[in-house]
Tab-separated table of C-alpha atoms in Angstrom:
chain	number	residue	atom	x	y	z
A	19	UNK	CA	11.177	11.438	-11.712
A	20	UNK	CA	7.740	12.682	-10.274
A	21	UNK	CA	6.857	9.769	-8.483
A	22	UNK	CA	6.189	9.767	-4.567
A	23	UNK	CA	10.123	9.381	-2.906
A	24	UNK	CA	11.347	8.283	0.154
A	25	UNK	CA	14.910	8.946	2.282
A	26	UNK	CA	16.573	6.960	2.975
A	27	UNK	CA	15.669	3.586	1.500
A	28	UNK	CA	17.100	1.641	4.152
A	29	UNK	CA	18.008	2.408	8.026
A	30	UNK	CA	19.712	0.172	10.932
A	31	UNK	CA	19.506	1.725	14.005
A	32	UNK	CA	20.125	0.110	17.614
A	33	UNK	CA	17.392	-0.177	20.087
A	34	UNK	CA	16.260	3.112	22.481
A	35	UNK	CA	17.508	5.476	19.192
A	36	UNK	CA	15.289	7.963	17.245
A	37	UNK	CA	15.313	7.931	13.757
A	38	UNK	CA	13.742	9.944	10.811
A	39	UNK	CA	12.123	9.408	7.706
A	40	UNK	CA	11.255	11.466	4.460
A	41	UNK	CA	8.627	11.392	2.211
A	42	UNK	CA	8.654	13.518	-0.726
A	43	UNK	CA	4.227	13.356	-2.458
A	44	UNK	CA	3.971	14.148	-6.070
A	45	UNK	CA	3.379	17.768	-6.154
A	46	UNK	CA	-0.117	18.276	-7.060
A	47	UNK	CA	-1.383	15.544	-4.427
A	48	UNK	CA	-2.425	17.326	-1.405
A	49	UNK	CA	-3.265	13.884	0.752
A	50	UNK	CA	0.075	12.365	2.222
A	51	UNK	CA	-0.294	8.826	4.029
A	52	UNK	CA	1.976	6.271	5.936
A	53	UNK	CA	1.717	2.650	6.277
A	54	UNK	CA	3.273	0.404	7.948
A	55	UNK	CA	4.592	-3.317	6.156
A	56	UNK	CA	5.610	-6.379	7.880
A	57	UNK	CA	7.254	-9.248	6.397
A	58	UNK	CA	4.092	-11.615	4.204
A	59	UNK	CA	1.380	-8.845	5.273
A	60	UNK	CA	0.139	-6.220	3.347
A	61	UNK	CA	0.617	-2.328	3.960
A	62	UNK	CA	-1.156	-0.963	7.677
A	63	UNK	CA	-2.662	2.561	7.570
A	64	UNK	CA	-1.100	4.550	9.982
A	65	UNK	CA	-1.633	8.086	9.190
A	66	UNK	CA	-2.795	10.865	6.575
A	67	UNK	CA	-2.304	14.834	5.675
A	68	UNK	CA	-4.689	16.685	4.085
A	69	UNK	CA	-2.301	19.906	2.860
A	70	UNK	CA	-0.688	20.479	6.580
A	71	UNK	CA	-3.484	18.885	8.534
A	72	UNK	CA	-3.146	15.639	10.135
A	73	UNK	CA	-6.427	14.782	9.605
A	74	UNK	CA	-6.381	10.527	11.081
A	75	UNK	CA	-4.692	8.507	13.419
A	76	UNK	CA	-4.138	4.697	13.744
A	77	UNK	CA	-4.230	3.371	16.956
A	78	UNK	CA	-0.922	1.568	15.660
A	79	UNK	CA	0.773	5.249	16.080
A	80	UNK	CA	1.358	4.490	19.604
A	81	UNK	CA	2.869	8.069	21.262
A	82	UNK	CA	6.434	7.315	20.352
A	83	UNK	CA	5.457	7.877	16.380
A	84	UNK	CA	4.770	11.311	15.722
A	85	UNK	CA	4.596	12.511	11.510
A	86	UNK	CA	4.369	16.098	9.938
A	87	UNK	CA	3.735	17.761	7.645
A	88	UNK	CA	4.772	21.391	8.009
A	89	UNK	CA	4.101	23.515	4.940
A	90	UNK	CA	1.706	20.894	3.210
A	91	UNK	CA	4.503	19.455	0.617
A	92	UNK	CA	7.124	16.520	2.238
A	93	UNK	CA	6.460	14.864	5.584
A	94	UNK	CA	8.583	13.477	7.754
A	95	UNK	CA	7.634	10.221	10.258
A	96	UNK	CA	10.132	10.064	13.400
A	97	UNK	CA	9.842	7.269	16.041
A	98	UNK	CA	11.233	7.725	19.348
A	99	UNK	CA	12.928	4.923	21.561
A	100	UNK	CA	13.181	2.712	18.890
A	101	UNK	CA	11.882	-0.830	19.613
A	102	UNK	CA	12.929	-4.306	17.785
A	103	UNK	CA	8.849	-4.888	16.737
A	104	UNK	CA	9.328	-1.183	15.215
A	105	UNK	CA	11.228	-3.053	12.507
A	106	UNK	CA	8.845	-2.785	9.582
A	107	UNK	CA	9.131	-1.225	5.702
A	108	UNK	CA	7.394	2.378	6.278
A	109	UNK	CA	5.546	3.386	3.079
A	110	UNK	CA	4.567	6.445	1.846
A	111	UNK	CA	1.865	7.420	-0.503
A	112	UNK	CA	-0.164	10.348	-2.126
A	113	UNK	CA	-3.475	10.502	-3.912
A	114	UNK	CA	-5.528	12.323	-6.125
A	115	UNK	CA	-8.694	11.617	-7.533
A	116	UNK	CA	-9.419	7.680	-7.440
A	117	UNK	CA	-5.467	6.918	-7.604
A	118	UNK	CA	-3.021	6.521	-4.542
A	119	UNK	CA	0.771	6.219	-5.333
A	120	UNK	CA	3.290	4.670	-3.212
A	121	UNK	CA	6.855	5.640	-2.601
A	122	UNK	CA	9.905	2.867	-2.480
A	123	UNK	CA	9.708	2.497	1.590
A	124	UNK	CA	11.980	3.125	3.803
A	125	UNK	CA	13.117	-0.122	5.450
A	126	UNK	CA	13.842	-0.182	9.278
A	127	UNK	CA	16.347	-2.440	11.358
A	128	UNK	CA	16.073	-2.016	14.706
A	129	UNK	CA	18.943	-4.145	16.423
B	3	UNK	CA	-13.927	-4.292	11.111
B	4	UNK	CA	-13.770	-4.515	7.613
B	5	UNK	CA	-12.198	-7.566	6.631
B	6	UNK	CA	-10.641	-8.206	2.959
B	7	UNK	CA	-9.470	-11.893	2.134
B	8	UNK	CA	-7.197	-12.650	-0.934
B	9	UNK	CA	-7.199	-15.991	-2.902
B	10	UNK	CA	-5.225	-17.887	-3.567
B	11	UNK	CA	-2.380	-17.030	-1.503
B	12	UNK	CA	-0.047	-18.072	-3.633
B	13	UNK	CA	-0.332	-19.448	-7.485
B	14	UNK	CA	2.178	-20.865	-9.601
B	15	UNK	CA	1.315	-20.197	-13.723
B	16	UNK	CA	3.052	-21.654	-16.727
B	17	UNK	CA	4.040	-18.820	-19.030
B	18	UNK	CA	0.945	-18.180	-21.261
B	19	UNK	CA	-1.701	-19.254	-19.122
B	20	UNK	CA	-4.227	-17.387	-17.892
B	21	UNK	CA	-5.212	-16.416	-14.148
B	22	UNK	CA	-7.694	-14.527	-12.135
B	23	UNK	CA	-7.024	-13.582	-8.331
B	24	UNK	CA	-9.575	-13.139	-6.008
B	25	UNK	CA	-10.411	-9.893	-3.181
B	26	UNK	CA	-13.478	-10.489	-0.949
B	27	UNK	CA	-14.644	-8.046	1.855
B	28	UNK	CA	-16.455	-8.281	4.963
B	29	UNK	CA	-18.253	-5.069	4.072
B	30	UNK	CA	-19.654	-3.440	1.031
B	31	UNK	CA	-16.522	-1.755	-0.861
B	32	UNK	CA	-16.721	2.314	-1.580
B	33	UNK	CA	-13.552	1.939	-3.702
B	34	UNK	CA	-10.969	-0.939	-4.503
B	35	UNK	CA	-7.282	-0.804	-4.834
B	36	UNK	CA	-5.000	-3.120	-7.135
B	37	UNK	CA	-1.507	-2.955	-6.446
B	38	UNK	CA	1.434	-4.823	-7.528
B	39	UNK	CA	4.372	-5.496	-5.201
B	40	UNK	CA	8.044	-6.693	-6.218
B	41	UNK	CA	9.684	-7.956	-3.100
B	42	UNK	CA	11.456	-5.209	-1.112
B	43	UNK	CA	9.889	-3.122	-2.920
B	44	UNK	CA	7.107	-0.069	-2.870
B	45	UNK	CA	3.179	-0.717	-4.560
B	46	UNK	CA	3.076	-0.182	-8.008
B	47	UNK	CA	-0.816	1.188	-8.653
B	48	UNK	CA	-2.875	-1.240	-11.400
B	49	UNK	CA	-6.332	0.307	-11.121
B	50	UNK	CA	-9.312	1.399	-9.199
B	51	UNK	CA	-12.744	0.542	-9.205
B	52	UNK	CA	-15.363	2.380	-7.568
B	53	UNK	CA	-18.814	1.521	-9.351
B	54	UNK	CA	-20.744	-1.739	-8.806
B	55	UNK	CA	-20.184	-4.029	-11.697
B	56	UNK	CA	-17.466	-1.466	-13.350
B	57	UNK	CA	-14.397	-3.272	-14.626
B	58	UNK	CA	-10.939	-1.823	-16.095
B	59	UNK	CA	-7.920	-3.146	-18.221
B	60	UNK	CA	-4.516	-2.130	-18.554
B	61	UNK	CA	-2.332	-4.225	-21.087
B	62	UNK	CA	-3.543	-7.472	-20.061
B	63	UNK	CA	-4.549	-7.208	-16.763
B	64	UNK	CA	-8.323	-6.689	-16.214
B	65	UNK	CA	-10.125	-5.765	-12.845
B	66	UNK	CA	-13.903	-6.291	-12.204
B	67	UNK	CA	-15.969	-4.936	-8.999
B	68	UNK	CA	-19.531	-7.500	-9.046
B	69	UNK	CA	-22.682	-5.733	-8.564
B	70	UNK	CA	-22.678	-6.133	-4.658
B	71	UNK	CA	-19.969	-4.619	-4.559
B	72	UNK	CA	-18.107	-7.070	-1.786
B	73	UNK	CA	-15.627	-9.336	-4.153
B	74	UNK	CA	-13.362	-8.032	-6.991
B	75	UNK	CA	-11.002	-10.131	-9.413
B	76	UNK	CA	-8.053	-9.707	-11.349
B	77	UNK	CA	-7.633	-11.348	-14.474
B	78	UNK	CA	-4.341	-11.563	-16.130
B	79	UNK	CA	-3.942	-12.772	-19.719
B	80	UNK	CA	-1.129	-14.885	-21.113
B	81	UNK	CA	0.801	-14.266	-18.009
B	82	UNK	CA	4.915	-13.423	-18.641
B	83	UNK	CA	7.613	-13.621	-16.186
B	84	UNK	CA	7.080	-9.461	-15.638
B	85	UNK	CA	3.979	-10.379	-14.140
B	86	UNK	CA	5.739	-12.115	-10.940
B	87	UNK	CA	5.010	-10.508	-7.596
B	88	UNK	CA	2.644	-9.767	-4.901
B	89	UNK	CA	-0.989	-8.585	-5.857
B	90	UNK	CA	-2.773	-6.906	-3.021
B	91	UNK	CA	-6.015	-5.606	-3.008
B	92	UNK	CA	-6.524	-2.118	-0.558
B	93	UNK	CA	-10.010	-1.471	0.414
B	94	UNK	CA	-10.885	2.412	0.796
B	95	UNK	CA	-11.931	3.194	4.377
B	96	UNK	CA	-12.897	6.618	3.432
B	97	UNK	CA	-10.358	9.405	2.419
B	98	UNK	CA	-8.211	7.226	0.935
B	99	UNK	CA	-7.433	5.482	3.837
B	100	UNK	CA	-6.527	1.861	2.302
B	101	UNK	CA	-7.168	-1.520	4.506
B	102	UNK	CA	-5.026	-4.037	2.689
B	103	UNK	CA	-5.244	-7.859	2.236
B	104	UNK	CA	-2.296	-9.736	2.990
B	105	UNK	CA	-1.839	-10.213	-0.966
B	106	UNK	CA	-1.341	-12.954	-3.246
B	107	UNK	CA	2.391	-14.211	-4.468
B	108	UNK	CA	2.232	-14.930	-8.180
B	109	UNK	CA	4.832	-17.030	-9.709
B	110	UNK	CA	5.244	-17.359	-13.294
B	111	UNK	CA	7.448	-20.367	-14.654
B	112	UNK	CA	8.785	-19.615	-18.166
C-alpha cells in the first residue's frame, strides 16, 4: 500500500497524559499536513512540512501540540497534558501537484 | 476569513437518481478540494479544480468551478449505495493549506 498511513488508528488516554502520533506521507510528496476533525465538522488545518521545515502554524496548535518532521519523510504530532476537548480524529495528509491525500486518522479519547 | 458553505447538509436519493451538491465561498477560490468521507474514516480525494469554469469527471461523479470562481458543484449520476457518505469541499488557502466546509451527508436508499 502507498497511500498516506497513520499509527495507531485509535488511542484512549486519561486526562494530564502525553501521547504520540505517526504519520507515514507517500514517498515522493514532500508537503506533510495535520488536521484536526470533530464530530459533524469537517477537517481543521493545523499544521504543514515542507521536506523538514515547518513552514505554518494554526493558532489551534496551542503550545501543548508540538509536530516534526525530522529527516523530511514521517512526522510525528505529540500533545502534552492531554485535555478532554483534545478528543478529536487527527488526520494526516500529503500533496503533490494539485492533489492532497489523506491518511485513515488517528482517533483520540481523552478520558 | 474565508468562509465555505455546503448545501444541502444532508440529502436523501433513491437509487438511480441524480444529485448535485453545492460549495460556496466567501472569497474567490485559488483551488477546490472534493473529498469523500465514510464515517470514522480518512478523506478519500475525488478531484481538484483550479481554473475558472474548468470542470472534471471521474466515473460518474462530475465537478464544475463557475467562472467567478466562488461556488463549485458536484454532480453525481445514477447514484448507488457506494456513493453514501460525507462530501466535503476544502478550499486552498495557499500551499495546500485546505479550509474545509462542514460537508454534506449523502444517503442513498436502494
Amino acid at each position: 500500500d502507498t497511500g498516506v498511513s497513520q499509527d495507531p488508528r485509535h488511542k484512549i488516554t486519561k486526562r494530564g497524559q502525553n501521547v504520540t502520533f505517526r504519520c507515514d506521507p507517500i514517498s515522493e510528496h514532500n508537503r506533510l499536513y495535520w488536521y484536526r476533525q470533530t464530530l459533524g465538522q469537517g477537517p481543521e488545518f493545523l499544521t504543514y512540512f515542507q521536506n523538514e521545515a515547518q513552514l505554518e502554524k494554526s493558532r489551534l496548535l496551542s503550545d501543548r501540540f508540538s509536530a516534526e518532521r525530522p529527516k523530511g519523510s514521517f512526522s510525528t504530532l505529540e500533545i502534552q497534558r492531554t485535555e478532554q476537548g483534545d478528543s478529536a480524529m487527527y488526520l494526516c495528509a500529503s500533496s503533490g501537484i494539485n492533489e492532497q491525500f489523506f491518511g485513515p486518522g488517528t482517533r483520540l479519547t481523552v478520558l | 476569513s474565508q468562509e465555505l458553505e455546503q448545501s444541502p447538509q444532508s440529502l436523501i436519493v433513491q437509487e438511480g437518481k441524480n444529485l448535485t451538491i453545492n460549495c460556496t465561498s466567501s472569497k474567490t477560490l485559488y483551488g477546490l478540494y472534493w473529498y469523500k468521507q465514510k464515517y470514522g474514516e480518512g478523506l478519500i480525494f475525488l478531484m481538484m479544480l483550479q481554473k475558472g469554469g474548468e470542470e472534471k469527471s471521474h466515473e460518474k461523479i462530475t465537478a464544475k468551478l463557475d467562472e467567478k470562481k466562488q461556488q463549485s458543484s458536484l454532480h453525481i449520476t445514477a447514484s448507488q449505495p457506494s456513493h453514501a457518505g460525507i462530501y466535503l469541499c476544502g478550499a486552498d488557502q495557499g500551499a495546500n493549506n485546505l479550509f474545509f466546509g462542514t460537508g454534506t451527508r449523502l444517503t442513498v436508499i436502494p
